[in-house]
Structures are given as structure tokens and as C-alpha cells.
XYZ file of C-alpha atoms in Angstrom:
282
model
C 193.757 191.214 115.322
C 190.662 189.157 115.090
C 192.237 187.010 112.410
C 195.171 186.250 114.644
C 192.939 185.318 117.549
C 190.923 183.056 115.278
C 194.076 181.341 114.121
C 195.359 180.862 117.643
C 192.098 179.307 118.852
C 191.938 176.772 116.035
C 193.762 173.475 116.695
C 195.487 171.650 113.954
C 195.686 167.834 113.643
C 198.050 166.732 110.964
C 197.715 170.162 109.430
C 193.917 170.024 109.530
C 191.687 171.879 111.904
C 190.211 169.610 114.659
C 186.834 170.343 116.201
C 186.914 168.109 119.301
C 183.767 169.325 121.019
C 181.650 168.957 117.920
C 182.715 165.240 117.504
C 181.950 164.431 121.132
C 178.471 165.902 120.843
C 177.673 163.814 117.765
C 178.896 160.602 119.506
C 176.689 161.294 122.502
C 173.618 161.778 120.318
C 174.316 158.475 118.518
C 174.641 156.556 121.812
C 171.364 158.001 123.087
C 169.579 156.920 119.913
C 170.953 153.366 120.224
C 169.897 153.188 123.863
C 166.367 154.229 122.947
C 166.211 151.625 120.229
C 167.481 148.936 122.585
C 164.910 149.854 125.223
C 162.113 149.715 122.633
C 163.289 146.300 121.411
C 163.429 144.928 124.958
C 159.924 146.201 125.624
C 158.625 144.611 122.422
C 160.191 141.223 123.250
C 158.858 141.321 126.799
C 155.375 142.147 125.587
C 155.521 139.206 123.130
C 156.353 136.806 125.973
C 153.853 138.358 128.333
C 150.789 138.284 126.011
C 150.601 134.438 125.574
C 150.799 133.974 129.329
C 148.000 136.465 129.775
C 145.818 134.845 127.060
C 146.540 131.365 128.416
C 145.479 132.496 131.838
C 142.267 133.971 130.428
C 141.367 130.703 128.585
C 142.055 128.634 131.673
C 139.771 130.910 133.621
C 136.952 130.412 131.065
C 137.277 126.588 131.190
C 137.407 126.653 134.965
C 134.164 128.605 135.085
C 132.502 126.181 132.598
C 133.611 123.106 134.555
C 132.506 124.604 137.818
C 129.051 125.433 136.399
C 128.710 121.886 135.024
C 129.697 120.297 138.312
C 127.625 122.594 140.478
C 124.480 123.456 138.502
C 124.113 120.856 135.746
C 125.737 118.124 137.792
C 123.081 118.313 140.473
C 120.314 118.256 137.849
C 121.824 115.215 136.092
C 122.170 113.455 139.405
C 118.503 114.073 140.172
C 117.497 112.784 136.723
C 119.545 109.611 137.203
C 117.912 109.006 140.548
C 114.440 109.382 139.016
C 115.318 106.974 136.186
C 116.611 104.407 138.658
C 113.390 104.667 140.650
C 111.296 104.263 137.495
C 113.284 101.185 136.423
C 112.910 99.703 139.868
C 109.153 100.337 139.713
C 108.926 98.566 136.355
C 111.001 95.573 137.505
C 109.226 95.105 140.824
C 105.618 96.235 140.294
C 104.617 96.863 136.683
C 106.605 94.055 134.994
C 108.037 91.844 137.721
C 111.111 90.082 136.427
C 110.380 86.880 138.357
C 106.880 86.629 136.879
C 108.198 87.256 133.371
C 110.788 84.515 133.740
C 108.097 82.185 135.088
C 105.883 82.839 132.060
C 108.798 82.276 129.700
C 109.607 79.007 131.429
C 105.974 77.881 131.107
C 105.949 78.603 127.369
C 109.262 76.799 126.852
C 108.038 73.751 128.762
C 104.817 73.703 126.735
C 106.799 73.832 123.501
C 109.060 70.990 124.561
C 106.113 68.890 125.730
C 103.518 69.288 122.987
C 105.092 70.582 119.799
C 106.651 67.344 118.556
C 103.506 65.335 119.289
C 101.281 67.864 117.560
C 103.559 67.987 114.522
C 103.392 64.201 114.282
C 99.586 64.324 114.411
C 99.417 66.932 111.642
C 101.864 65.020 109.448
C 100.246 61.568 109.732
C 99.458 60.045 106.338
C 96.811 57.380 105.970
C 97.612 54.981 103.145
C 94.749 52.664 102.257
C 95.218 51.866 98.576
C 96.741 48.543 97.587
C 97.181 48.780 93.811
C 99.942 50.733 92.099
C 97.749 53.333 90.407
C 95.605 54.180 93.434
C 98.726 54.242 95.648
C 100.316 56.844 93.377
C 97.115 58.861 93.393
C 96.931 58.674 97.192
C 100.545 59.767 97.516
C 99.817 62.839 95.418
C 96.787 63.638 97.553
C 98.935 63.547 100.707
C 101.862 65.509 99.228
C 100.562 68.846 100.644
C 102.150 70.650 97.712
C 100.297 72.751 95.181
C 103.012 72.035 92.620
C 101.660 68.475 92.340
C 98.356 69.632 90.807
C 99.262 68.697 87.179
C 100.383 65.229 88.293
C 97.187 64.865 90.308
C 95.078 65.640 87.255
C 96.915 63.031 85.182
C 96.633 60.415 87.917
C 92.916 61.164 88.308
C 92.299 60.492 84.605
C 94.332 57.304 84.854
C 92.429 55.916 87.833
C 88.913 57.171 87.148
C 88.962 57.149 83.381
C 88.207 59.857 80.860
C 84.946 60.960 79.292
C 83.720 58.414 76.702
C 83.601 59.270 73.046
C 80.510 60.733 71.481
C 79.603 57.507 69.710
C 79.777 55.513 72.953
C 77.599 57.539 75.347
C 74.725 59.902 74.961
C 75.400 63.651 75.039
C 73.576 63.993 78.350
C 75.669 61.289 79.983
C 78.913 62.753 78.635
C 77.990 66.190 80.033
C 77.168 64.679 83.413
C 80.423 62.725 83.578
C 82.470 65.742 82.508
C 80.865 67.997 85.165
C 81.301 65.408 87.912
C 84.961 64.894 87.002
C 85.544 68.667 86.921
C 84.021 69.198 90.370
C 85.929 66.252 91.808
C 89.281 67.427 90.441
C 88.617 70.978 91.566
C 87.960 69.891 95.148
C 90.972 67.566 95.195
C 93.194 70.412 93.982
C 91.710 72.641 96.656
C 92.646 70.098 99.317
C 96.287 70.247 98.200
C 96.269 74.038 98.442
C 94.517 73.910 101.811
C 97.033 71.402 103.183
C 99.915 73.603 102.074
C 98.200 76.621 103.640
C 97.754 74.684 106.881
C 101.494 74.015 106.949
C 102.149 77.736 106.545
C 99.761 78.504 109.402
C 101.480 75.935 111.627
C 104.897 77.423 110.856
C 103.581 80.877 111.711
C 102.151 79.545 114.964
C 105.493 77.962 115.873
C 107.310 81.216 115.158
C 104.884 83.175 117.311
C 105.244 80.619 120.089
C 109.015 80.972 119.929
C 108.695 84.759 120.105
C 106.450 84.491 123.155
C 109.087 82.350 124.868
C 111.638 85.193 124.612
C 109.298 88.198 124.525
C 109.957 91.314 126.563
C 107.530 93.674 128.316
C 105.837 95.954 125.827
C 105.899 93.493 122.910
C 102.412 92.152 123.630
C 100.628 94.488 121.147
C 102.929 93.414 118.319
C 102.444 89.727 119.052
C 98.694 90.249 119.283
C 98.635 92.003 115.903
C 100.669 89.193 114.358
C 98.274 86.636 115.838
C 95.298 88.509 114.396
C 96.893 88.511 110.944
C 97.535 84.751 111.189
C 93.951 84.240 112.333
C 92.635 86.162 109.323
C 94.782 84.054 107.026
C 93.441 80.884 108.624
C 89.887 82.176 108.239
C 90.545 82.793 104.543
C 91.690 79.171 104.090
C 88.617 77.932 105.914
C 86.368 80.054 103.708
C 88.060 78.578 100.664
C 87.421 75.046 101.917
C 83.798 75.855 102.731
C 83.345 77.293 99.241
C 84.753 74.099 97.719
C 82.439 72.010 99.870
C 79.454 74.092 98.821
C 80.410 73.710 95.166
C 80.677 69.966 95.614
C 77.304 69.809 97.321
C 75.747 71.999 94.624
C 77.163 69.701 91.952
C 75.761 66.670 93.756
C 72.305 68.287 93.968
C 72.477 69.234 90.277
C 73.490 65.680 89.399
C 70.586 64.218 91.312
C 68.233 66.749 89.754
C 69.388 65.780 86.277
C 68.626 62.149 87.071
C 65.148 63.128 88.234
C 64.646 65.121 85.054
C 65.778 62.205 82.923
C 63.487 59.796 84.767
C 60.615 62.209 84.312
C 61.370 62.471 80.607
C 61.585 58.706 80.299
C 58.338 58.267 82.206
C 56.651 60.760 79.898
C 57.906 58.841 76.893
C 56.621 55.564 78.303
C 53.234 57.128 79.019
C 53.049 58.374 75.450
C 53.857 54.897 74.121
C 51.285 53.263 76.412
C 48.671 55.828 75.489
C 49.396 55.372 71.819
C 49.210 51.579 72.123
C 45.882 51.707 73.947
C 44.292 54.099 71.485
C 44.972 51.916 68.504
């Protein structure tokens, strides 16, 4: 009986049993799974689009806070600093270093340069030519060359115009020594004058450069110009000391020359006295 009921309850489809309710249940479970997956995918996509907007909004908020702090806090401080700097500059330009006075001083220096420099340069470069013969004229030209490179030519011209030391069989040894010493001192001082003249030109060029700097100097450059002037002054003092030393050497040579003449006269007088004494005792 049970077997018959079981056979009557089973449905056949094309000779095969058909379980309709079981198929419907499996389709419903599949649809629910697909719906869940679709919902999850939509949520993931929405979160991807929502996160950049949220981050962008956070960054904009940070920059807005930075800009507002700069404009409100730091901006007021910078404005106060700029005002103080403007007041300090105005104080410098009106009281400490007045611009009108500075321009007046610059104008005075420029006018002095234009008025006196050319005349003073002409005075320093004047050459006095007094020789009339060819040899002395060449020697005088070398003396006025103001170049230390002309020292060898000066020595040759000196020997040509003043002569050389005589030979040993022509003059006595004492006279030859005296002539050689006098020529040496004379040539040494003449060479020193060439060096001193060239040094004077260097000093004048330095003075002109300093004068030009003063004409365009700015406030605060006075210590540097003063230091440069002191250095130029020391250089000038060194040249003057060199000239004084040459003059002292020349004067010492002159005194020694005169003393040698006195010694020779004394020796000659002693010889004459001996001859007179010997003649009278005979």
C-alpha cells in the first residue's frame, strides 16, 4: 500500500521523476546569493568614490587653516616688521645719512676732480730738458723716463757721458778708488730716482682711484676708504724713506770724499816736512 502511494505521489517528466519544489528552492538560494554579491559590489564602488572626496576635503581644510594662520597671526607680525624697517630707512635717509647732503658731497668731489686733476697731472708730468748735446740729451731722457726698466741703459749712458775709471797705469790707486766710489754712489742715487719716480706714479694712480671712489661712495664705506688711504700713505712713506736713505748715502759719500782729500793733503804735507827737515839737517 505504501509503495502504491509513493508511486502515485511521484510525478514523471519524460519518464523521469520531477522534483519541482526542490528546483525552486535551489533557484531562490542562488538569486539571494547574487543579490548579496551585487549589494557588496555597489557598496565597495561607492566607498571608493566617497573616500577621495573625504580626503580632498580634509586636505583643503588643512591648507585653509594654514593660510588663515599666516594671514591673521604671521601677517600682522610681518606688517609690523615692514613698518619698522620703513621707519628705520626713513631715519637713515633724513637724519643719519641725509640723501641731499650725500649728493652735495659727491658733487663737490666731482667738481674738484674736473677742476684740478688735469692741471695737477700736467705739473707732475713736466719734463725739464736742459742738455744741448746728443749724449747728455739721451742721458737726460733716461733720467726723466720714470721707468725702472731703463736702469741698464742709464748705467751705459752714465759711463758714456762721465767716462770710466782710468787704467792702473794712468792714475794712482787712491785716485782710482775715489773715482770708482764716487761713480758708484752717483749711479746708485740716479737709479733710485727712477724707482722713486715710478713709485710716485703708482701713488698718484692710487690717489686718483680713491678720489673716484669717494665721488660715488655710499654711507658706511668710509672705514674702507680710510683704511685704503692709510695703506697708500704707508706706501708713500716707504718711498720717502728710500729717498732719504739715498740722500744720506750720497752725503756720507761726499763727506768721505772730502775726508780722503784731507788725509791726502796731510800725508803730502808730512812728506814735504820730512823733505824740508832732511834738507835743513844736511
